[in-house]
mmCIF file of C-alpha atoms in Angstrom:
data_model
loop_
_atom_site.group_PDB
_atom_site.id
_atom_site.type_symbol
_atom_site.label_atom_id
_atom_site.label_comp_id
_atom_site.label_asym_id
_atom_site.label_seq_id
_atom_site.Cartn_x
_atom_site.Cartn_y
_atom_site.Cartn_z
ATOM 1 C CA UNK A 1 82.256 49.032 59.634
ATOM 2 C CA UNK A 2 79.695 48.057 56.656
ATOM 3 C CA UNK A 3 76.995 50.132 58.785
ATOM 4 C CA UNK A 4 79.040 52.904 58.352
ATOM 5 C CA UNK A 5 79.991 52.552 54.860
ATOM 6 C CA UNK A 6 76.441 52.007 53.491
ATOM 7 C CA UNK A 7 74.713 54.854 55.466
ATOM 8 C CA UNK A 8 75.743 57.037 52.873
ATOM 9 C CA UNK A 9 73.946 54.852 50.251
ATOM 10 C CA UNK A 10 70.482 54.802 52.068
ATOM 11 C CA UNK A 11 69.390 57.868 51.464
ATOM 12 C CA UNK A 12 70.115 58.203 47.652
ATOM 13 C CA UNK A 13 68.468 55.109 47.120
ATOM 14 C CA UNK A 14 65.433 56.002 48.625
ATOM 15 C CA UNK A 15 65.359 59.035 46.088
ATOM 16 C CA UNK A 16 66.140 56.698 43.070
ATOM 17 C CA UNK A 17 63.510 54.384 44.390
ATOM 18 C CA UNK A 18 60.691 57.719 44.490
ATOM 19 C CA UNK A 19 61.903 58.893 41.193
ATOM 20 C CA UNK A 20 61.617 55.371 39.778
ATOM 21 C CA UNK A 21 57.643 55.235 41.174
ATOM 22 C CA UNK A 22 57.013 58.477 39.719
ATOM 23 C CA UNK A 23 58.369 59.029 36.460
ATOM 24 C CA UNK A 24 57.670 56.080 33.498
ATOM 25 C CA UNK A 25 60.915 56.999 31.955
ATOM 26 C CA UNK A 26 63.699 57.303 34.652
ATOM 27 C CA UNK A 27 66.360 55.565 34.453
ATOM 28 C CA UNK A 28 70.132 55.436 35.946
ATOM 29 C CA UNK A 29 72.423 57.981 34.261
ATOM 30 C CA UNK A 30 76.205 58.342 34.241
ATOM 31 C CA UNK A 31 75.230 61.444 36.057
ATOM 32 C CA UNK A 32 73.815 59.696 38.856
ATOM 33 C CA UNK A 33 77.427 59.338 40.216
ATOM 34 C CA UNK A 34 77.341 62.314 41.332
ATOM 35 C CA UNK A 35 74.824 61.326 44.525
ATOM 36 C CA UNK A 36 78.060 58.742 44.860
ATOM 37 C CA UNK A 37 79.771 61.806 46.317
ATOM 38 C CA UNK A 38 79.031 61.880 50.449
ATOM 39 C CA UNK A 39 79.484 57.903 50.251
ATOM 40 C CA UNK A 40 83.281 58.191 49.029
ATOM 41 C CA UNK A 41 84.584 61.519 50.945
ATOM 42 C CA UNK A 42 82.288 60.191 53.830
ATOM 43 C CA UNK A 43 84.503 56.866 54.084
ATOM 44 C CA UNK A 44 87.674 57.976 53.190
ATOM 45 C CA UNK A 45 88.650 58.771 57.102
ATOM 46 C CA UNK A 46 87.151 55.037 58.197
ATOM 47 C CA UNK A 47 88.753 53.068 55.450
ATOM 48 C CA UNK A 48 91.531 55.291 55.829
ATOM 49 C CA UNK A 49 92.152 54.648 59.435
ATOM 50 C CA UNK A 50 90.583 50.827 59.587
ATOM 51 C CA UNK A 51 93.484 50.058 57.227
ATOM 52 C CA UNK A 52 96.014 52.250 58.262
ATOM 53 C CA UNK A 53 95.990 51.611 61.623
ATOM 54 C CA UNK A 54 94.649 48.235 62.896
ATOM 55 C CA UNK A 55 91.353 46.346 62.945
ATOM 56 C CA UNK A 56 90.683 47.608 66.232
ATOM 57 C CA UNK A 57 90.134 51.230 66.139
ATOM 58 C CA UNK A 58 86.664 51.589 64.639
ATOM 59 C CA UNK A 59 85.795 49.607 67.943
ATOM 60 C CA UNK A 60 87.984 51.728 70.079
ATOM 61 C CA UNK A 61 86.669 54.984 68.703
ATOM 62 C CA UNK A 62 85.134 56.126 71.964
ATOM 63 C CA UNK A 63 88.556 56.068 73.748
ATOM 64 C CA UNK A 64 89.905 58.719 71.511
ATOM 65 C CA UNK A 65 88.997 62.525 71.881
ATOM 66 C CA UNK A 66 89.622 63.018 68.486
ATOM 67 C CA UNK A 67 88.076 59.321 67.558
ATOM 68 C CA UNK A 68 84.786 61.079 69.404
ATOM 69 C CA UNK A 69 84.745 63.584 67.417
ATOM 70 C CA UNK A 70 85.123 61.556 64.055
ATOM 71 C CA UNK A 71 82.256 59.952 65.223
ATOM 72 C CA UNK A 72 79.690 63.001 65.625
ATOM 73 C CA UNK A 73 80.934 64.096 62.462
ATOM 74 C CA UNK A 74 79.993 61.231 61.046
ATOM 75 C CA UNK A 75 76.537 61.306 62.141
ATOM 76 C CA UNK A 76 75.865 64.973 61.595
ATOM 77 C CA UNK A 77 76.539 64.421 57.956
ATOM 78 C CA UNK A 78 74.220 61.486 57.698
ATOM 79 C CA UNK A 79 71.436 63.320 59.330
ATOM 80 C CA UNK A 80 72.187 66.251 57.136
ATOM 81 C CA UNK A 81 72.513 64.447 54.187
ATOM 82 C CA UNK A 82 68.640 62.613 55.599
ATOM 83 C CA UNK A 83 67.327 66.395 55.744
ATOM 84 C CA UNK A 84 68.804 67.235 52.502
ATOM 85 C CA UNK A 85 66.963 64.344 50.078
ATOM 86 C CA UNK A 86 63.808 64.580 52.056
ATOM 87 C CA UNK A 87 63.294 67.724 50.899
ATOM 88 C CA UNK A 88 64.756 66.664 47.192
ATOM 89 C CA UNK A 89 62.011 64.174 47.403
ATOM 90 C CA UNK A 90 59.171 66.239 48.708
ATOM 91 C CA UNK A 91 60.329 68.547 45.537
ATOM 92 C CA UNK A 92 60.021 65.407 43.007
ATOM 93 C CA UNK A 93 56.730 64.400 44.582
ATOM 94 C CA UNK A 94 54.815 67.888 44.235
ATOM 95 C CA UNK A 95 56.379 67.791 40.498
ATOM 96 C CA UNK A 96 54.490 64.601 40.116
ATOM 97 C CA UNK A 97 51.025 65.590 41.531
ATOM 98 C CA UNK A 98 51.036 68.937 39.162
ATOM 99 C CA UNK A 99 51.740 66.626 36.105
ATOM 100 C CA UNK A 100 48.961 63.847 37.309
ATOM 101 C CA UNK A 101 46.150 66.675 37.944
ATOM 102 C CA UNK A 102 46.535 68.243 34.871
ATOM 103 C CA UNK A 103 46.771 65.839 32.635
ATOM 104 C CA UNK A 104 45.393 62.677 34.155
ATOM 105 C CA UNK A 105 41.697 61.506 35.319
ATOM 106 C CA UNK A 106 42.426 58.132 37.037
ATOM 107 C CA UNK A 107 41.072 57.943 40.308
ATOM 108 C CA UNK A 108 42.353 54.781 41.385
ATOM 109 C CA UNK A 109 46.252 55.730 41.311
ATOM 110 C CA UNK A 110 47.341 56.152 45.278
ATOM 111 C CA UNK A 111 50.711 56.481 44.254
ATOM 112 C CA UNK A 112 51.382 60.243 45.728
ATOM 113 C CA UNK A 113 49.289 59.821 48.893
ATOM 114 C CA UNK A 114 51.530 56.741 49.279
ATOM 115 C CA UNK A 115 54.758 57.906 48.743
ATOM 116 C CA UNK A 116 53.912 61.287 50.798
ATOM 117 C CA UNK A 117 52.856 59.251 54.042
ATOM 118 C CA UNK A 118 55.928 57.376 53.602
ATOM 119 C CA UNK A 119 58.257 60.240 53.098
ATOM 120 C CA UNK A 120 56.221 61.720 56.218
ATOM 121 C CA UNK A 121 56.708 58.778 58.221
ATOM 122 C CA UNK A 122 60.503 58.566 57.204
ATOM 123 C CA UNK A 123 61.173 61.890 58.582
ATOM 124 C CA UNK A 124 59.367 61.758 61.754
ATOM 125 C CA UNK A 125 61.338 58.204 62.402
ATOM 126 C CA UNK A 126 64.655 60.129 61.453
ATOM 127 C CA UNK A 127 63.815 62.382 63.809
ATOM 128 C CA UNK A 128 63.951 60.204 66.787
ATOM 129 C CA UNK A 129 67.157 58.352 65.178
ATOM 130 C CA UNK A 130 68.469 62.168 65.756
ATOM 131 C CA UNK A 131 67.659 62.012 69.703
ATOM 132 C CA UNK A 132 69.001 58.690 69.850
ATOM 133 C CA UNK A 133 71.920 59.615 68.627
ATOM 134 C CA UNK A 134 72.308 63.005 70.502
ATOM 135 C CA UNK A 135 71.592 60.902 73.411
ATOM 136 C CA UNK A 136 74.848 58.494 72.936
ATOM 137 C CA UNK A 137 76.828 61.541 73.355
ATOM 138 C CA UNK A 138 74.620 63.048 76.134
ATOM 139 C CA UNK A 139 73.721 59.956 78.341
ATOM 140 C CA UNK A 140 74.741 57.254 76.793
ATOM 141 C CA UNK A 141 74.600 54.999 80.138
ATOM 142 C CA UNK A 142 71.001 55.652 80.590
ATOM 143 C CA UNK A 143 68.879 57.210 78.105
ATOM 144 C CA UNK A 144 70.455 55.594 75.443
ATOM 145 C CA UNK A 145 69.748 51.980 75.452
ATOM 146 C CA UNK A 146 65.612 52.899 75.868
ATOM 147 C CA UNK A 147 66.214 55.503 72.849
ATOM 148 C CA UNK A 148 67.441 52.420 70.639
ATOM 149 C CA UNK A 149 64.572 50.257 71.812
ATOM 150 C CA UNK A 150 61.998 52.871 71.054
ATOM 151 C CA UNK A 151 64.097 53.119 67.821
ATOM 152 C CA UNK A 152 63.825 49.357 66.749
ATOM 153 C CA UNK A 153 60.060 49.660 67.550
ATOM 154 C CA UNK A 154 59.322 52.308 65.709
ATOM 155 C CA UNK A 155 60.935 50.570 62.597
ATOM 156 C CA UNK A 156 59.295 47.258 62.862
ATOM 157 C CA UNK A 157 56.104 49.325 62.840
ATOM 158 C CA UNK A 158 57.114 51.095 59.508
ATOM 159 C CA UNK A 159 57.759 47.603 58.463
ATOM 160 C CA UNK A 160 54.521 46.172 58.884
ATOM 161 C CA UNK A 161 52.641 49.124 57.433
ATOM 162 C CA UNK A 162 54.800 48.625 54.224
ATOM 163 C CA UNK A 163 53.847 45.123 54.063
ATOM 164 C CA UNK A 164 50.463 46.242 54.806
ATOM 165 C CA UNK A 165 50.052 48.537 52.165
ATOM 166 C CA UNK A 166 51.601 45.995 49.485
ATOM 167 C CA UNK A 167 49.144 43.307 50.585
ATOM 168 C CA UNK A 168 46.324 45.441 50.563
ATOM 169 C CA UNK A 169 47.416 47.433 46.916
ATOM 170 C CA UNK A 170 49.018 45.535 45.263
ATOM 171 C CA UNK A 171 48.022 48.140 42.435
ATOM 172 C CA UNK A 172 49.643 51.169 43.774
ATOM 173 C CA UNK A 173 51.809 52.926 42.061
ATOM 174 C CA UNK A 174 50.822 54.599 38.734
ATOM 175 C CA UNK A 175 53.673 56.425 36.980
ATOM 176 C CA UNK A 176 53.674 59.649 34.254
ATOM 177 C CA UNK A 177 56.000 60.445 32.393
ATOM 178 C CA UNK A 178 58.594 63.335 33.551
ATOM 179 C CA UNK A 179 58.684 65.217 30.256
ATOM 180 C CA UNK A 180 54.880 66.020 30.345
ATOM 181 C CA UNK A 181 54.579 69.877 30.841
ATOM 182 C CA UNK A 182 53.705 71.475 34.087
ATOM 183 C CA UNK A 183 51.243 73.955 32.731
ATOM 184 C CA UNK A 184 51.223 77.720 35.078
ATOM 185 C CA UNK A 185 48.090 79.103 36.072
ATOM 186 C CA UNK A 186 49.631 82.433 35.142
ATOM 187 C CA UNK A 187 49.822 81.884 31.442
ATOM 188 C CA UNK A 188 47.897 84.945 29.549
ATOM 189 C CA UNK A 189 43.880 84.362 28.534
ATOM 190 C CA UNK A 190 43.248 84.131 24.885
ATOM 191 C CA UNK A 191 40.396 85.665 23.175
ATOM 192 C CA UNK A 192 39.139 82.846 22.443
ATOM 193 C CA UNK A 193 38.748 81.592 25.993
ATOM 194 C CA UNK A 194 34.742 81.680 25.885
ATOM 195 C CA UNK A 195 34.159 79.706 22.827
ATOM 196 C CA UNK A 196 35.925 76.902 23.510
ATOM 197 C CA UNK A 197 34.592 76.793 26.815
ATOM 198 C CA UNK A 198 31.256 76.637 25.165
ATOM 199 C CA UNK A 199 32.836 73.752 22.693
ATOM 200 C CA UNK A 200 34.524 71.816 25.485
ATOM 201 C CA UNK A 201 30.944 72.040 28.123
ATOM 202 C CA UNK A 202 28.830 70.810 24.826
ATOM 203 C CA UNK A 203 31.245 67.943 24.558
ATOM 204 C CA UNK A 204 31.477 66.964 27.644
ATOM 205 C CA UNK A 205 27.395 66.626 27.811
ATOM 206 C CA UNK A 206 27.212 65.200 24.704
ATOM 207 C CA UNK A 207 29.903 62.516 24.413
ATOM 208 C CA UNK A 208 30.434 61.987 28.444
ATOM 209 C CA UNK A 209 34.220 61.124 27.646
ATOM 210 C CA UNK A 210 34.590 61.047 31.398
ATOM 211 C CA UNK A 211 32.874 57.606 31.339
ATOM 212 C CA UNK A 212 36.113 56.713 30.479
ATOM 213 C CA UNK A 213 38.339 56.105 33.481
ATOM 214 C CA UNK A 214 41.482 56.083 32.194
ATOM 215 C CA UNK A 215 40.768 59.434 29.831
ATOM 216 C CA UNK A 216 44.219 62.161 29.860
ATOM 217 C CA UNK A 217 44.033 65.708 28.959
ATOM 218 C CA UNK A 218 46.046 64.490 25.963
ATOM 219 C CA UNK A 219 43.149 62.102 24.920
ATOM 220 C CA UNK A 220 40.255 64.977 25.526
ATOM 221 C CA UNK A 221 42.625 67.766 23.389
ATOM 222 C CA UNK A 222 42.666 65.687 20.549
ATOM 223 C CA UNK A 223 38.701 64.903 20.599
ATOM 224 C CA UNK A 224 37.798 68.511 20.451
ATOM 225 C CA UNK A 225 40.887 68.800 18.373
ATOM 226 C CA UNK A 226 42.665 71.793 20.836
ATOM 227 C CA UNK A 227 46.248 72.306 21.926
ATOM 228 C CA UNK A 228 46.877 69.891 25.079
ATOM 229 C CA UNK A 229 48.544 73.129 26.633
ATOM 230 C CA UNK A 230 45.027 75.639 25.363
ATOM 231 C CA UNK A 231 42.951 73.070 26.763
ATOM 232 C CA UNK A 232 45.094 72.862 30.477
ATOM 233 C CA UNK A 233 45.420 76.649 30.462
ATOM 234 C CA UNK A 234 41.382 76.664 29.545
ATOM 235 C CA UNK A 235 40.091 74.456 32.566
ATOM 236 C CA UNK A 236 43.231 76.096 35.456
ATOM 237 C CA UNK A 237 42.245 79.629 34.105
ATOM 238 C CA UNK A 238 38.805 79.895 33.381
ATOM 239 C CA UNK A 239 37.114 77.411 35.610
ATOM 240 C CA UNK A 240 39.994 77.338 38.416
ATOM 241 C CA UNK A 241 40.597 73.374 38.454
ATOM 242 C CA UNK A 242 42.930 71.022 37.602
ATOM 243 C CA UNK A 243 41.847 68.427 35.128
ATOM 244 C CA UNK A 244 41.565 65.656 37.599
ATOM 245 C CA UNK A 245 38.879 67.905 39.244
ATOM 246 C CA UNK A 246 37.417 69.142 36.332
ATOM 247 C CA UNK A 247 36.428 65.432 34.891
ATOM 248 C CA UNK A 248 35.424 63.973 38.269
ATOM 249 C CA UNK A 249 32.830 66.984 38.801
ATOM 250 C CA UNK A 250 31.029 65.920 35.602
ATOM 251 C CA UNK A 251 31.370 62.031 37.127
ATOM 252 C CA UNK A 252 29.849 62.727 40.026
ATOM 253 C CA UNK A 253 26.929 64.962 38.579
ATOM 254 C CA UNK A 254 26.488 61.701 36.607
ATOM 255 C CA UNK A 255 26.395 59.434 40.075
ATOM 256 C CA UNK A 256 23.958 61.910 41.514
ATOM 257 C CA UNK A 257 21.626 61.605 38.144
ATOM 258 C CA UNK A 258 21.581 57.435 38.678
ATOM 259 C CA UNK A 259 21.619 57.786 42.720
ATOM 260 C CA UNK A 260 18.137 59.730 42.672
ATOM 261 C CA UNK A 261 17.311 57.913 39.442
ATOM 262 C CA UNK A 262 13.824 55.521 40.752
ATOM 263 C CA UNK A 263 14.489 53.527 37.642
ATOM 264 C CA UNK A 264 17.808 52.404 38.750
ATOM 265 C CA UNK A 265 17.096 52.352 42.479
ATOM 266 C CA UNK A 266 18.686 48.539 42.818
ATOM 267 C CA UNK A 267 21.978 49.454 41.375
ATOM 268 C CA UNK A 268 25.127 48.789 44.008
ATOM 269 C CA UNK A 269 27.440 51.914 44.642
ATOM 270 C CA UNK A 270 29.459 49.887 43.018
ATOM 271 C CA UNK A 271 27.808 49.600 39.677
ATOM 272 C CA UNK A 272 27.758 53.480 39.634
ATOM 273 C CA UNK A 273 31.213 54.068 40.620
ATOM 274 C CA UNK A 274 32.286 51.735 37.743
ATOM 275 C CA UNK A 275 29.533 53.416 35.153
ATOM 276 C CA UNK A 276 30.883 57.171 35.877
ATOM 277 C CA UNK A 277 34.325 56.473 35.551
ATOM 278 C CA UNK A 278 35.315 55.577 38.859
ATOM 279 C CA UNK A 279 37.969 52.577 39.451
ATOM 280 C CA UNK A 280 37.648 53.024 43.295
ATOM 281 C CA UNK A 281 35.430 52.644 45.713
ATOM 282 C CA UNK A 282 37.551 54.869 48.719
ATOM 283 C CA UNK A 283 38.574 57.204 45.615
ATOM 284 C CA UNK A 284 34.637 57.365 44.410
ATOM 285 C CA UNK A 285 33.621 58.381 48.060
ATOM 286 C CA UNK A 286 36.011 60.327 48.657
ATOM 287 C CA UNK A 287 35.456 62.921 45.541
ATOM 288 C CA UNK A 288 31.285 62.440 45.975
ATOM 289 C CA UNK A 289 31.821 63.574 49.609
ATOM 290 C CA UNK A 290 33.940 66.841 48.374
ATOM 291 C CA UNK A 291 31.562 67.474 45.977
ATOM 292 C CA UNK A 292 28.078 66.660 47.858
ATOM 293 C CA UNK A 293 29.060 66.586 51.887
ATOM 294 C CA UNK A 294 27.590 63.602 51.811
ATOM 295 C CA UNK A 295 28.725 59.817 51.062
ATOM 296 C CA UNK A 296 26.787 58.358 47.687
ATOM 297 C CA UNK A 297 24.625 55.754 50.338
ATOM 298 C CA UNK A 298 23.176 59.235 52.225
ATOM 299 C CA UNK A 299 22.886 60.942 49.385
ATOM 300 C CA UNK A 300 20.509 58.204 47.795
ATOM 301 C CA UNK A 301 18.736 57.827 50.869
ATOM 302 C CA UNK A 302 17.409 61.581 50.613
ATOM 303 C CA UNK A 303 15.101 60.611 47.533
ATOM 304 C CA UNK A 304 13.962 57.427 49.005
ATOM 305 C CA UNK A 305 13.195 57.799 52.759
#
């Protein structure tokens, strides 16, 4: 009976749990109620009949054509209700990576690649919680009992890789705030595109504010003293890049300088990832590799062979 009754709960609190990651200033609204919804109208036929009738006919469901029926009812509006914030939550996650690449430079933040793989992995274990339960109704004498073992295994596994991932980053989750613009690439070019290009590339030379790691598009706008939303519309337009990929190409540039550098030939890739800007070693690789094809160790190992 409490099974039933919180399944309707699950799913909404998974969402409040993503949008709580994400945004820096979510919180619980009055409004919020309203995911309250499938969890009442959902229950109203159980409680109804568990109190109207006696204590025994949750149990005795299966005996009852119509109790059957109640039953895959039930569960088609659970899995539907699965489908439906999966996709609310795939919508708040790409909202979240077009705020953090425009206006944010940290490399060290896993918290989308995180909370993607686990919305991924969510939905492919729904999926065979779907079978399973198609296969009560099916072959329920049979298929069914290996269905919920496969089931239980599959869960413990998520389990583990969720303790996993705390143990190993224990840093992972960096939130922005939800009010911060999404900028279009579509906005119109001002005339005034190629001197401030010309501004913001002597800057950028000059006063290497990608050094810093934590550096915004906020932070950068008010240096050169330019609109926050001139300055996104600037870098998507004119040089086709987000911001996160506009400051980590001058970072690595600056990696390749001290890689192939003979005067700083004993430095650790870790004492260059940390003078660039880089937090991160996987995060430092991973952008060097996009940029060069090759990981910082074979790229230094061209100039000293």
């Amino acid at each position: 009976m409490a099974k039933s009754l919180l399944a309707y709960l699950q799913m909404p609190i998974l969402y409040f749990y993503v949008l709580s990651v994400c945004y820096s200033d979510f919180k619980l609204k009055p409004k919020h109620l309203f995911h309250c919804i499938p969890f009442v109208v959902g229950n109203l036929v159980l409680v109804n009949r568990f109190y109207t009738k006696d204590a025994s006919y949750i149990a005795n469901l299966w005996k009852d054509f119509n109790g059957i029926w109640e039953l895959v009812f039930i569960h088609f509006s659970i899995h539907l209700q699965f489908i439906f914030y999966i996709v609310l939550i795939f919508i708040v996650l790409n909202k979240y990576k077009k705020i953090y690449y425009q206006n944010f430079s940290d490399t060290a933040t896993k918290t989308y690649d995180w909370l993607f793989q686990f919305t991924l992995v969510s939905a492919i274990a729904h999926s065979f919680v779907i079978i399973k339960s198609i296969l009560k109704y099916v072959d329920g004498n049979f298929s069914f009992p290996i269905a919920q073992i496969v089931v239980s295994i599959i869960g413990l596994s998520i389990v583990i890789w969720l303790v996993f991932k705390a143990l190993k980053y224990p840093e992972l989750f960096k939130s922005v705030d939800s009010k911060i613009e999404v900028f279009s690439t579509d906005e119109t070019k001002c005339s005034e595109d190629t001197e401030h290009l010309v501004k913001l590339d002597n800057f950028m030379k000059k006063q290497k504010p990608y050094l810093n790691s934590s550096l915004t598009l906020r932070n950068l706008a008010q240096e050169i003293k330019i609109n926050s939303r001139e300055l996104s519309i600037l870098i998507n337009q004119n040089l086709n890049k987000h911001f996160f990929d506009f400051i980590n190409e001058y970072r690595i540039n600056e990696a390749k300088n001290i890689l192939k550098n003979p005067s700083k030939k004993e430095y650790t890739i870790l004492e260059v990832l940390y003078d660039v800007g880089f937090n991160s070693k996987s995060s430092f690789n991973t952008a060097f590799k996009k940029h060069t094809g090759a990981t910082p160790s074979e790229y230094r190992k061209q100039f000293y062979n």
